[in-house]
Structure formats: structure tokens, C-alpha cells
Amino acid sequence: MDLSFLFFYLFAAVAVGAALVVVLNRNILHCAMALVLMFFAIAALFLMLGAEFIAAVQVLVYAGAIMVLFLFVILLIQIDRVQMLRFAHRQSPLVVIIAVLLLAELLYMIIRGTLGIAPGGADAAAAGAASGSTEAFGALLYTTYLFPFEVASVLLLAAMIGAILLARLDKEEVGGVSRQDMS
Amino acid sequence: MELTLPIPNLRAIMPELVMTFWACLVLVVDVLISKERKTWVGYLALVGTLVTMAFTLPLLGTRTSTFSNMFLVDGVALFFKFIFLLATALVILVSLRYLDIEGVNLGEYYAMILFATLGMMIMAAGNELITIYLSLELMVISTYVLCGFIRRDRRSTEAAVKYFLLGIFTSAILLYGMALLYGLTGTTNLTEIGRALQAKNLGANPALLLAMIFLAAGLGFKVAAVPFHMYVPDVYEGSPTPIAAFISVGPKAAGFAVLARLFLVSLPAIRPQWGTLLWVLCVMTMTLGNLVAMKQSNIKRMLAYSSIAHAGYVLIGLVVANEIGLASVVLYMFVYAFMNIGAFSMVILMCKRGDRGERIEDFRGLARSHPWAAIAFLVFFLSLAGIPPTGGFIGKFYLFSAAIQANYVWLAVIGVANSALSVYYYFRVTMLMYMSDPSGEIRLTLSPSLVFALAVMVIGTLAIGLYPSPLIAAARASMAPIFGP
Amino acid sequence: MISLQHYLALGAILFAIGVVGVLTRRNAILILMAIELMLNGVNITLIAFARHAGNLTGQIFVLFIITVAAAEAAVGLALVIALFRGRDTLNVDEIHLLKW
Amino acid sequence: MTPTEIQHALGGFPILTLVTFIPLAGAIVLLFVNSRSTGLIKGFALVVTLIDLAFSLPLYTRFDRTTHLMQFAERHEWIPSLGAQYYLGIDGISVLLILLTTLLGAVSVLCSFKAIEERQKEYYVSLLVLQTGMLGVFIALDFFLFYIFWEVMLVPMYFLIGIWGGPRKLYAAIKFFLYTLAGSVFLLLGILALYFIHGGQTGDYTFDIVKLIYQVKLTTGQQFWIFLAFFVGFAIKVPMFPFHTWLPDAHVEAPTAGSVILAGVLLKMGTYGFVRFNLPLFPQASQSFVPFIALLSIIGIIYGALVAMAQDDIKKLVAYSSVSHLGFVMLGVFALNVQGVSGGMLQMINHGLSTGALFLIVGIIYERRHTRMIADFGGLSKVIPVFTVIFAITMLSSIGLPGLNGFVGEFLILVGVFQRSIMYAAFAVVGIILGAAYMLWLFQRMMFGAVEKAENQNLRDCTAREVIYMLPLLLFMFVIGIYPKPYLSILEPSVANIVRQVQVDRTPQAAAQKSAERDMLQRAVSPSAAQEQAPSRLAGARPAGVAGAGASKAAVPVAGDGATGDAISPSSGAPAVAAAAPSLPAAAGVPQPAPHRQPGR
């Protein structure tokens, strides 16, 4: 037995277990911590798949930035005490549809062992592993995929402005609200 | 390693460049301008859409691509860009006064609208999954923010949260579909995906079908097709009225553009399967939208369900999916931009500080005190209901004739039956306006820009209805390079 | 060598768990977290496909997905803050104005 | 000049456009008049309708009664990509209806002067727009244009009922609108189906009604389904028996002018549609639908009459009598012979005159007493003699007394129906008797006996204005009743043409068979020439060959350049063998020799 199997199952188990904690645990802080754990496990799997750069990004952005943001907000507004939104009622048909579809896919994969995807040859896999270097990745990003890169930059700008706009505390506006309130 | 940056065809992406530049310009000017003069930022943004339109015009008739075939310039993309820019210009016009009333006259509003428009423009031109995904996100993230723009109004924020959560949820579903497509073909370029799938001859492969369903679900959310429509009434009701108008036209049209391109270019191999899927979606969307709209007492919710029903009509064109079918889609979306933004503008007309004027009852006896406003509303409703001589009739006529020509007779029958059904709720408002006595004095919020926009939309709706020839010709011509010889 | 199917199964499981989380959780932040689970399911699928296909497109895709996820998280959390600030200021109790 | 139409009857003067759009132009001008100057508004509306009436008169006087071709035609490109044209023209079937419309238009404006006191500007605007819509329906020769007028007309009528109607106006207005709209969307589907079938057959996608009527080939199944779609659209409008429920509501709630126009013109659009489209387009389906339609018509006749008899409200009674009378018209039309169809057409005019007048009478009495209950009246003949005379003439016209217009129409219908089936005719006679019964009974209860109610003692008799707008209607009742020939002769060529069309087998098989037969004949005459042409004709190659019927029936030669289809060339009565050879040149696009344009007598 290959050692990689051991690692795969280890990280996969960690990821799935952490995911289950995220959707089942009642304490929002525990959920957040489980999510961080899952991010790390996924990053490890990325490494096994030869995607070092993505693994690094995963750790830096997800575990480093996004989760910090999450924790910050959770602590800021003490959200855990509030039951806020309810999806389940009207969405249940959708839940069933998607769950059934995914289950069908999983079963199909397990039974047939394939998704109808032609197996890439050994050399293809090797080429994949070889080209997984960060350098090749960067070259591709700045040549072929230059356009999405530019779009992403505009997207980040828009999101940044939007987030600041929504979250900033506008003194005048608060005043306006209270005036509105009293009238 | 030597890195040579590609030299893109700048002419092809000129409209997008101008739009990006103008959005940033708006942001900068916003900082420099005093609080009382924020309306000028709106006019600046308006000029931006017009300038972008001017840069789009010379591209008409060209067919090219740039950035490694990720960005296409073709008839479909250009026609959709005109729809987006038109909708944006109209929405900016009707927003100017509204923002004052709601007390959120901020320059960022216009910047976000321009960013969203930019996203739509790239969506319509995108020929590659990553590009489409990013531009789609650019569009929706901007609209999330716009939905929640009136921060002091809880309904606005709640609508934004709801739209946001369901939006990113469906985006994730869409992504899974895209991932499967990539896995099956090893590429993210739509043309190459189509080629690879044809070559592999996968047929009704379960992974492919799953990808198709997930793509339809993800984009179905953007075009507000049943059963992915649940957010629509709440979001339309909660968000600022001009933004509701914007969402009901722009992202919907962009969703249709992507849906059409994705299915036609990438998935011709499973044409019967997605034909059936869209057929079912189409019938459900039309019927449910119209049935539920009948029961609404809030006019924005009514218009929301009506816009769901209209998505159903447009889906007829995608089910047909031939040259005429797609031409009827773009034609309908163009007309729809006029009539639907027009109908929402009437709600803006009723809006006062502290009272959004959204109850259908508010329109009681409008024809007595404001006959011209009532006539404008009547024109929009006639058009939405598909009664001549309005653009809505021409649009529906073209859609149904496309269906009949392609032998989807039952689809056409269901479509016209629905169209007749929809008259009921549109005319309920008309009845209140014309046939009931006003319950109190009605005061409209008039502003020159709003009146101008309304005049443009009324005249546009009627003009397309009376002389649709140029528009039909343009729609047909936009499809010709794709389907023609 | 671990087969493609292993990764695909893991991706599908994570995605499914995320879907269930989105549809059962009632807290906006937890829903957001569940959506991150779905995105990670997509990511692992894409990376596995990328190695399978022998090109880097899938990895590029994942990079952009992570970028977008960050942007979404920022906007989403800002919205949550706005929602709760509005609630504090206006002192509205937990009645929802909009029906789900 | 193509043989389907006569374009320059008035030297190219666009008279039809003017007749159609003068009311609309007037309505637009009215929009800008101050709504408080009501006198100006009324006067202006009246002048506009009178001008329209005046412009419509030349259509009658300059009408060429020797031909069934479309006259005064105007044709312009409109939406070339769809094949929709701005194409107007009239023939014998539409000309009288147009005159009726312009006449009733003026009458309805005049009769509203006192009755309408609220929102007068909007009222007259609606009336004028309505008139444009109605005229357009009768004048349009392009299906697309026709459909637009057909739908546009609904909106002002909806407002007339909904704003100026009675207590249940909202219900009646929306019911009217939804019923007729539901019908017309099916009509739209039928039109589209026709459009694509014809386009597929000839490569010429057009909404040109004349072209479609003469050129399209439909299998029996296609005829059945498209007939059904048209049937739903028109039957709701007529209204035929199971679709009639909107009519009493609309009539009772509508203001007087609305009822006059509804009964006088709107209902005629249904029957007009059957005559103009269903008969010539779907001959086989028309034939096979005869028993079904006859059954519905007879039910309508008897049921309408019985329900009318049971009414306490005069207006409701008149409304149900319309159901009965229109059943009669439908029965005549679907007798599918010249007498029946002309009788039906004439009866449409008669019904417009007499029922229009009856509604006016109801309006006159309602303005004085604000009640329409029959029980509230009695002995009026002593109080208001002029009114009594008017009412009597109208009532007698409505029940078909010889010497008045109703008799001529009913008689012709009966003759036609009798030829088709004695049983139908028997039921129709029962309907006539019932009709006479409820009308006479109504008259007796209202006019004779003692004046029991105090309010009725001092009723004012008709004013000059009321007499003025009743006079033309009464005049025409006598004129048509005593000397119907001009009106029948104006109908005859067109009706004869329609009836000929109904005998034509339009199915492609039949067409192929016919042309094969003709080829055989031709081969017998000149073997070498026929052999050259035969293959293409058998294959049904449209542009080149004549896949149409034999020359004795409606031959359909198509000009090779895809221009307007050549005329039907009826030389009815001439044996096929004799006619086959001379009509051959027409296949190559050569204009028909003159004698073929004349229906043989």
C-alpha cells in the first residue's frame, strides 16, 4: 500500500469531518475553527495533486484572510445568539433535488468507477505534475489568462468599494435615521 | 523564463475599457464634488454609458476575438451590450431624484451601476468559463451592494442579504457545473468544449447531464426562472426601486446571453436533453409567474412575478434555439428594457419620503388627477401584456412565431394562454387607475430626468410596436454570423 | 497513485455537505461558511481534473475562485454588519419584514 | 395593377387610410383640448365622425359592383422582415359594414351628448379610437395589420364599459376583455400557423390575406386545427352559444353608445371573420363543421330567445335577442350557399341597424326614468307618441316584418338554410316566431295599457337631437326593406366568390390530383407541351407550376417572381375541359383574360 493513500484518506477524513462540524455544530466559533481546519486539509490535498501555488494561496487567503474576517465579524456582533434567517422552509424541494443528484453522481462513480471521463494517460498525468510549477503557472496566468486576471482586478475594486460602503458608519446618516425615527 | 505579454486587440474591448475608465472616473469625481451636487455624478455616469455606446457602435458588423479567444465580438454580444447600456442609461435617469428622496445620494451608487454593467458586457462577450464566471461575479457583487444601498431601511439590507446568500449559493452550483465541463473536456474555452464533446461523442453521459443541470440551475437563478425564483419578489420589494428595475432587466438579459452561448456553443451534443430541460423550465416559469402575480397587493411584488413570467416567455426563444429563436430573445429583451423599467419608474413616480408608494391601491384614481402619467402606465401595461400596438406585442409575436415555426406548437399555446392570463393582473391596476375614484390626493414625484426617461420609454415602446422593422432586422442580423453561412 | 475518482468523490461529498448546510442553517454567517465548503468541493474537483487533463487551466480557475470567494466574503460580511447595525440603531426586534 | 385588387379607383387617393385614421387623428387632437370645454369636445367629436362618414360614402358610390376583387387597395411595405404589409382594401363583404360603422359612429357620438356627463374628453377619445380600430378590422387585408386592429379595438371598449358603465361595470369590463382576448390569442396562433405553412410551401412568408386565401394548401388535419383556432377567436366575438356569457354583462353595463357599437359593429366582426377567413381558407373543415356550428347556432337562437323572454330588464332583453339574431346570421353563413351567406351578410347590417336602434331607444327612456325595468313602464304610447312610433318601427324591423329590412335578411337566410337542411330551417323558423313573441310582448307591456306609474305621466317626448340620430337608422330600415337590390348586388360578386371557394378542395393531395388530371387533359390536347411541364407540376414545384385546382374552380396561378398571387379565375359553370386549355398561359404569369374576372351568371 502506497503511503499516499494513507495521506489521502487522512486529509480527506479531516476535511469531511471538519465540514460536518461546520454544518452541525451549534457554536459558531467552533464552526469557524473547523472551517480553518478544513482549509488546511484541502491545502494538503492540493499539494498532493501537485498544485503547490494554489495550496499556498489556499492557506494565505482562505485560512489567513477570509477566516480572520469571519472571526472578526462574529466577535464584533456576537451573532451566535441570534437566529437570523431561515432557508429551509421554501427551499426544501431544491434541497431534495440537489441532494438526489449528488447522491446519484456519487453512486454512479462508486459503481462504475468512472464518470465517463476518459482516463488521461500516464504521461498526461506526468505532464500535469511537471507543469504544476509556480513558474509555469505564473506564465500562463499572465499570458493566456490575462483577461480574466484583469476582470478579477476590477471585481476586487468593486467589491472593496461595496464593502466599505455597506459597512462604514456614516455619522450624518445615523443622524438622518434618528430624525426619521422621531418623525 | 521569458514572459511575453499578449498584445490584445484593444479595439475589440474598447467599450469595456471606456466603461472601466468611466467607473473609476466617477469614483474620483465623487470624492471631489460637494454633498449637494451629487446629482452631477449621476449625469457623469449617464454620459459614460452614452460614450460607451458610441464606442460600441463602430464595432457593429465586425466579428473578431481577442485575449486567446476568450473575448468575442459578435452580433449577439453587441446587441446585448446595447440592451445593457440602454437599461443602465434609463436606470440612471430614473435614479437621480429617487436617491434624493431616499436620502442616499452617494456617488458610489453610479459607480456600482457602471461596474455591474461592465460585468454584463463581459458576460455577453465571454467565450471562456473563467471569464464568464468572473464577469458574472463582478455583475452580481455590484448588484448585491446596490440592493442594500438604503442602509437605514431594513428591508433594503435584508433584501441584499437574501440576494447575496442565494446568489453565491447558486454561483457555487454553477461552478460545480463548470468544473464538470472542464473535467470532461480538459478546456474552459466554450468553442473547444463544444468541439471536444462532439468528438468524444459522450451522448447522455451522466456527468455531462449533471453539468447541464447545474449550469441551468446557476443561470436560472440569474434569469429568475422557476424554481430558482424564490428570491425575486422579496429582493425586488426590498431594494431601491430603480435597482429593482435594473435587476429585472440587466442581469436577466446577461443570464440569457450566457445561457444561450453556453448551451448552443458548448453543448450542442446534448441538444435534445437541454431542449427538454428548458422546455420544462419555460412552462413552469411562465405559468407560475403569472398565477402568483395575480394575488399580489404590492406593485413591486406584482412586477417581480411579472418579470418571472417574462423570463418564461424569453425561454421560449432558447428552447427553439435557432436563428429566429435567438433573434426573438434579443428582440424581446430590448423591448422589455423599455417597458419593464418604465413600469418600475411609475412606482418611483409614486414614491415620497417615508412612503415608497408601492401598494397597488395607491394608484387608485390616478387617471383623474394625472392623466398623462396614467397613459404612460397604460402603455407599459399594454406592452407587458402583449397587446398591440406596443413593442411587447411585437416581441411576443416574434417569440411565438419562432416557436410555431420550429414546431413547438404546444409551447406557443401555453405561451399565448399565459399571455392572456397576465392581462388580468395588469388590468387590475389599470382598473384602479381609470375606473375608481381617488381615495385621496395623489402627489407625484416629478423631476425633469424622470419625465424625460418616461417619455423615452413610452415613445420607444410605441415606436417599436408601430415600426419594428429596423429592430427586427438588427436582431436578425446580429444572429446571422452565428447561424448563417 | 490515488485515482481521479477519489478526489472527485471527496469534492462531491464536500459540496453536498455544503448544500445541506446552506439549506438547513439559519444564521447568515453559517450559511456563508457552508457556501465556502461548497466552493472547496468545487476547488478540489477542479484541481483533480487539472492534473488529470494535464494542463493548468483548472488551477487558474481555482485561483480565481479563491479571489472571488474573498471578495464575496468581504461584501457578505459587510452586509451582515449593516444588517445588525441597522437593527441596533433602529431597535427593531427580530421580526422579518420580508417573507422567506 | 394586379388582378386581385383594383388600386386606383380614385386615382390613387388613399381614401381607406383616411377613413380609418380620421377618427384616430381626431382623438389625438382631442387629447390636447382642455377637458373643461365640454361643448367644444362634443362638437369636435361629432364633426370628426361626420367627416369620417362623408369620406366613407364614396366607397359605396364608386364601388365597382361587377367584381369580387379588392377595391380602393393601398399597399405599402411595413415590416419586410416579417412579410407584413400595410395593405388595405375592401370588397362587397366589407363595404356595407364600413358604412354601418361610420354611420353608427356619428350616431353614438350624438346620442352621448346628454348621457355622458363625467370625464367627457376621455369618453370621446375612447369612442374615436374605437372607431379607428373597428374600421381597421374591416379594411385590413394583411393578417398582421388585421390582428393589431382587432386587439387595439378591445382597449377603448374596455374603458367605455369600465369607466362610464353601470353598477357592475368593473366586472363586465374585465370579463369582456378577458373573453375576447382569450379568443384572439388563439386566432393569433392560427394566423401564425397559416403564415408558416404558406411560407414553407412557397418560400414567400407573407401575411397578405388575399395571397393566403388563394394560395395556401392545407391538409385536412391542418384545416381542422386552424379552423378551430379561428373558430374560438370569432365565436367568442359573435358570440356563439357557449361563449356568449360576456355579452349580457357587457351590454347591460355599457353606456348606450357602447351598447350600440357593441351590438352594431363589434359582434359583426365575429361573423365577418367567419365569412372572410374561415370559409375560403378552410373549405373542407367548414363543410365538416357545418353540423356542429348549425347545432350551436340553433341552440343560440332558441336559447337566446327564451332567455330574452324571461327578462325584466329591457336592456338585458335586447342583449339576449342579439345572441338569438347572431345565431341566425351564423346559421345563414354556414348554409354555405349564395343565398345563405348573402342573407347572413345582410342580416348583419340589419341587426346593426335594428338592435343599435333598440339600444338607443333603451338609452332614451333610461335618461328620462333612470330605470330599465319593463314593469316600471306601461301605457307610454299615450304619453310619448313620437317615441312610440320610433320604437314600433324598430321593433317590427327586428322581428322581420315584410317591408322592413329584417324580413329580407331572414328570408334569404331561410332560403339558404332550407337548401342545406329542412330540419335546420324548421328550428330557425321557431326562432323567428319566438323572436316575434318576446318583442311584441315587450312592446305591449311598455307601450299599451293604462299609465299606472305617476312618473310616466309627464315623460318628455323625443327631442330633436334624438329624432335626428334615430332618423337615418329608421330610413335605412325602410330602404333596405323595400328595395334591397343595391345592397344585395354589392354583396353578390364577393359572396359568390366565397361560396365558390368553399367548394374548392384545398388539400395538397387534391391539388396534386387536380393538376395531374389537368395534365392528362392537356396531354390529350397537345402531348408534347404537357410532357415538358408535367414533372414539375406533379412534384408540386410551386413557383413554376400550377398546383392549384382546375380552372373551373378557383385556379391559383402564381406569378413566377413571387409577386402578388394571380387572381382566382372563376368561370363558374364552364366545364373543366373547356376551361383548362385557355387558362394555361396564366400559369406563366400572364394576366388573365378579362372574361375570367367576371363571375359567370
Short mmCIF file of C-alpha atoms in Angstrom, two decimals, chain D residues 279-452:
data_model
loop_
_atom_site.label_atom_id
_atom_site.label_comp_id
_atom_site.label_asym_id
_atom_site.label_seq_id
_atom_site.Cartn_x
_atom_site.Cartn_y
_atom_site.Cartn_z
CA LEU D 279 -64.97 29.74 -45.38
CA PRO D 280 -62.41 30.40 -48.10
CA LEU D 281 -59.35 29.27 -46.11
CA PHE D 282 -60.70 26.01 -44.75
CA PRO D 283 -63.36 24.75 -47.14
CA GLN D 284 -63.17 21.11 -46.08
CA ALA D 285 -63.18 21.97 -42.40
CA SER D 286 -66.03 24.41 -42.98
CA GLN D 287 -68.05 21.71 -44.64
CA SER D 288 -67.42 19.23 -41.90
CA PHE D 289 -68.04 21.77 -39.16
CA VAL D 290 -71.48 22.63 -40.55
CA PRO D 291 -73.50 20.30 -38.31
CA PHE D 292 -71.57 21.42 -35.23
CA ILE D 293 -71.95 25.12 -35.97
CA ALA D 294 -75.55 24.69 -37.01
CA LEU D 295 -76.24 22.98 -33.71
CA LEU D 296 -74.60 25.77 -31.72
CA SER D 297 -76.39 28.38 -33.78
CA ILE D 298 -79.77 26.76 -33.29
CA ILE D 299 -79.16 26.43 -29.58
CA GLY D 300 -78.15 30.08 -29.60
CA ILE D 301 -81.27 31.13 -31.50
CA ILE D 302 -83.70 29.26 -29.27
CA TYR D 303 -81.85 29.77 -26.00
CA GLY D 304 -81.33 33.49 -26.68
CA ALA D 305 -84.97 33.95 -27.49
CA LEU D 306 -86.21 32.03 -24.45
CA VAL D 307 -83.89 33.85 -22.07
CA ALA D 308 -84.85 37.17 -23.63
CA MET D 309 -88.45 36.36 -22.99
CA ALA D 310 -87.76 35.87 -19.32
CA GLN D 311 -86.01 39.20 -18.75
CA ASP D 312 -87.39 42.06 -16.68
CA ASP D 313 -84.72 44.47 -17.84
CA ILE D 314 -85.21 45.91 -21.32
CA LYS D 315 -81.52 46.15 -21.99
CA LYS D 316 -80.92 42.56 -20.98
CA LEU D 317 -83.75 41.50 -23.22
CA VAL D 318 -82.21 43.27 -26.17
CA ALA D 319 -78.83 41.79 -25.30
CA TYR D 320 -80.16 38.24 -25.33
CA SER D 321 -82.06 38.95 -28.53
CA SER D 322 -78.62 39.66 -30.05
CA VAL D 323 -77.49 36.17 -29.13
CA SER D 324 -80.52 34.84 -30.94
CA HIS D 325 -80.11 37.04 -34.01
CA LEU D 326 -76.43 36.35 -34.37
CA GLY D 327 -77.17 32.64 -34.19
CA PHE D 328 -79.37 33.28 -37.17
CA VAL D 329 -76.59 35.00 -39.04
CA MET D 330 -74.22 32.13 -38.31
CA LEU D 331 -76.74 29.60 -39.50
CA GLY D 332 -77.11 31.51 -42.75
CA VAL D 333 -73.38 31.81 -43.25
CA PHE D 334 -72.85 28.10 -42.68
CA ALA D 335 -75.54 27.17 -45.11
CA LEU D 336 -72.54 27.68 -47.42
CA ASN D 337 -74.61 28.77 -50.39
CA VAL D 338 -75.08 32.14 -52.03
CA GLN D 339 -78.47 32.84 -50.53
CA GLY D 340 -77.46 31.85 -47.03
CA VAL D 341 -74.23 33.83 -46.99
CA SER D 342 -75.72 36.94 -48.56
CA GLY D 343 -78.65 36.67 -46.21
CA GLY D 344 -76.24 36.40 -43.30
CA MET D 345 -74.25 39.37 -44.52
CA LEU D 346 -77.35 41.49 -44.99
CA GLN D 347 -78.75 40.37 -41.68
CA MET D 348 -75.53 41.58 -40.04
CA ILE D 349 -76.28 45.05 -41.35
CA ASN D 350 -79.91 44.75 -40.36
CA HIS D 351 -79.06 43.66 -36.89
CA GLY D 352 -76.67 46.56 -36.59
CA LEU D 353 -79.43 48.96 -37.55
CA SER D 354 -82.31 47.50 -35.59
CA THR D 355 -80.51 46.40 -32.44
CA GLY D 356 -78.46 49.57 -32.47
CA ALA D 357 -81.71 51.48 -32.64
CA LEU D 358 -83.21 49.38 -29.86
CA PHE D 359 -80.30 50.20 -27.58
CA LEU D 360 -80.71 53.86 -28.45
CA ILE D 361 -84.37 53.59 -27.50
CA VAL D 362 -83.44 51.98 -24.22
CA GLY D 363 -80.98 54.81 -23.69
CA ILE D 364 -83.61 57.47 -24.42
CA ILE D 365 -86.07 56.02 -21.97
CA TYR D 366 -83.39 55.40 -19.36
CA GLU D 367 -82.27 59.03 -19.50
CA ARG D 368 -85.79 60.04 -18.56
CA ARG D 369 -86.69 57.48 -15.95
CA HIS D 370 -83.35 56.06 -14.76
CA THR D 371 -84.78 52.62 -14.79
CA ARG D 372 -84.84 49.88 -17.34
CA MET D 373 -87.32 47.56 -15.70
CA ILE D 374 -90.19 46.70 -18.00
CA ALA D 375 -92.52 46.69 -15.03
CA ASP D 376 -91.85 50.37 -14.41
CA PHE D 377 -93.46 51.33 -17.69
CA GLY D 378 -96.81 50.81 -19.34
CA GLY D 379 -99.12 52.88 -21.48
CA LEU D 380 -96.31 55.03 -22.78
CA SER D 381 -97.90 55.26 -26.21
CA LYS D 382 -100.31 57.84 -24.91
CA VAL D 383 -97.63 59.99 -23.32
CA ILE D 384 -94.86 59.99 -25.87
CA PRO D 385 -96.21 59.35 -29.38
CA VAL D 386 -93.06 60.11 -31.35
CA PHE D 387 -91.07 57.73 -29.24
CA THR D 388 -93.76 55.11 -29.74
CA VAL D 389 -93.59 55.36 -33.50
CA ILE D 390 -89.82 55.04 -33.48
CA PHE D 391 -89.95 52.10 -31.11
CA ALA D 392 -92.65 50.40 -33.16
CA ILE D 393 -90.75 50.64 -36.43
CA THR D 394 -87.56 49.39 -34.81
CA MET D 395 -89.33 46.55 -33.11
CA LEU D 396 -91.04 45.48 -36.32
CA SER D 397 -87.75 45.68 -38.15
CA SER D 398 -86.20 43.49 -35.51
CA ILE D 399 -88.84 40.79 -35.79
CA GLY D 400 -88.64 40.81 -39.58
CA LEU D 401 -91.88 42.29 -40.77
CA PRO D 402 -92.10 42.30 -44.56
CA GLY D 403 -91.37 45.71 -45.97
CA LEU D 404 -88.70 46.31 -43.37
CA ASN D 405 -85.08 45.28 -43.55
CA GLY D 406 -85.20 42.31 -41.17
CA PHE D 407 -87.51 40.43 -43.46
CA VAL D 408 -85.17 40.43 -46.43
CA GLY D 409 -82.26 39.06 -44.47
CA GLU D 410 -84.24 36.42 -42.64
CA PHE D 411 -85.93 35.33 -45.80
CA LEU D 412 -82.65 34.89 -47.63
CA ILE D 413 -81.18 33.02 -44.71
CA LEU D 414 -84.15 30.71 -44.59
CA VAL D 415 -83.95 30.02 -48.31
CA GLY D 416 -80.29 29.20 -47.95
CA VAL D 417 -80.69 27.06 -44.88
CA PHE D 418 -83.62 25.25 -46.42
CA GLN D 419 -81.40 24.13 -49.26
CA ARG D 420 -78.96 22.68 -46.82
CA SER D 421 -81.30 21.06 -44.36
CA ILE D 422 -85.01 21.26 -43.78
CA MET D 423 -84.51 20.48 -40.13
CA TYR D 424 -82.21 23.47 -39.56
CA ALA D 425 -84.72 25.66 -41.35
CA ALA D 426 -87.50 24.38 -39.14
CA PHE D 427 -85.62 25.31 -36.00
CA ALA D 428 -84.79 28.69 -37.47
CA VAL D 429 -88.47 29.35 -38.06
CA VAL D 430 -89.18 28.50 -34.45
CA GLY D 431 -86.55 31.08 -33.53
CA ILE D 432 -88.26 33.73 -35.67
CA ILE D 433 -91.58 33.05 -34.01
CA LEU D 434 -90.08 33.25 -30.55
CA GLY D 435 -88.32 36.47 -31.56
CA ALA D 436 -91.59 38.00 -32.65
CA ALA D 437 -93.18 36.85 -29.44
CA TYR D 438 -90.79 38.46 -26.96
CA MET D 439 -90.51 41.67 -28.93
CA LEU D 440 -94.24 42.13 -29.30
CA TRP D 441 -94.76 41.24 -25.69
CA LEU D 442 -92.15 43.77 -24.64
CA PHE D 443 -93.80 46.44 -26.76
CA GLN D 444 -97.20 45.60 -25.41
CA ARG D 445 -96.10 45.73 -21.79
CA MET D 446 -94.31 49.04 -22.20
CA MET D 447 -96.48 50.96 -24.56
CA PHE D 448 -100.05 49.81 -24.20
CA GLY D 449 -102.46 49.68 -21.34
CA ALA D 450 -103.06 52.32 -18.75
CA VAL D 451 -100.39 54.67 -17.47
CA GLU D 452 -100.08 53.27 -13.98
#
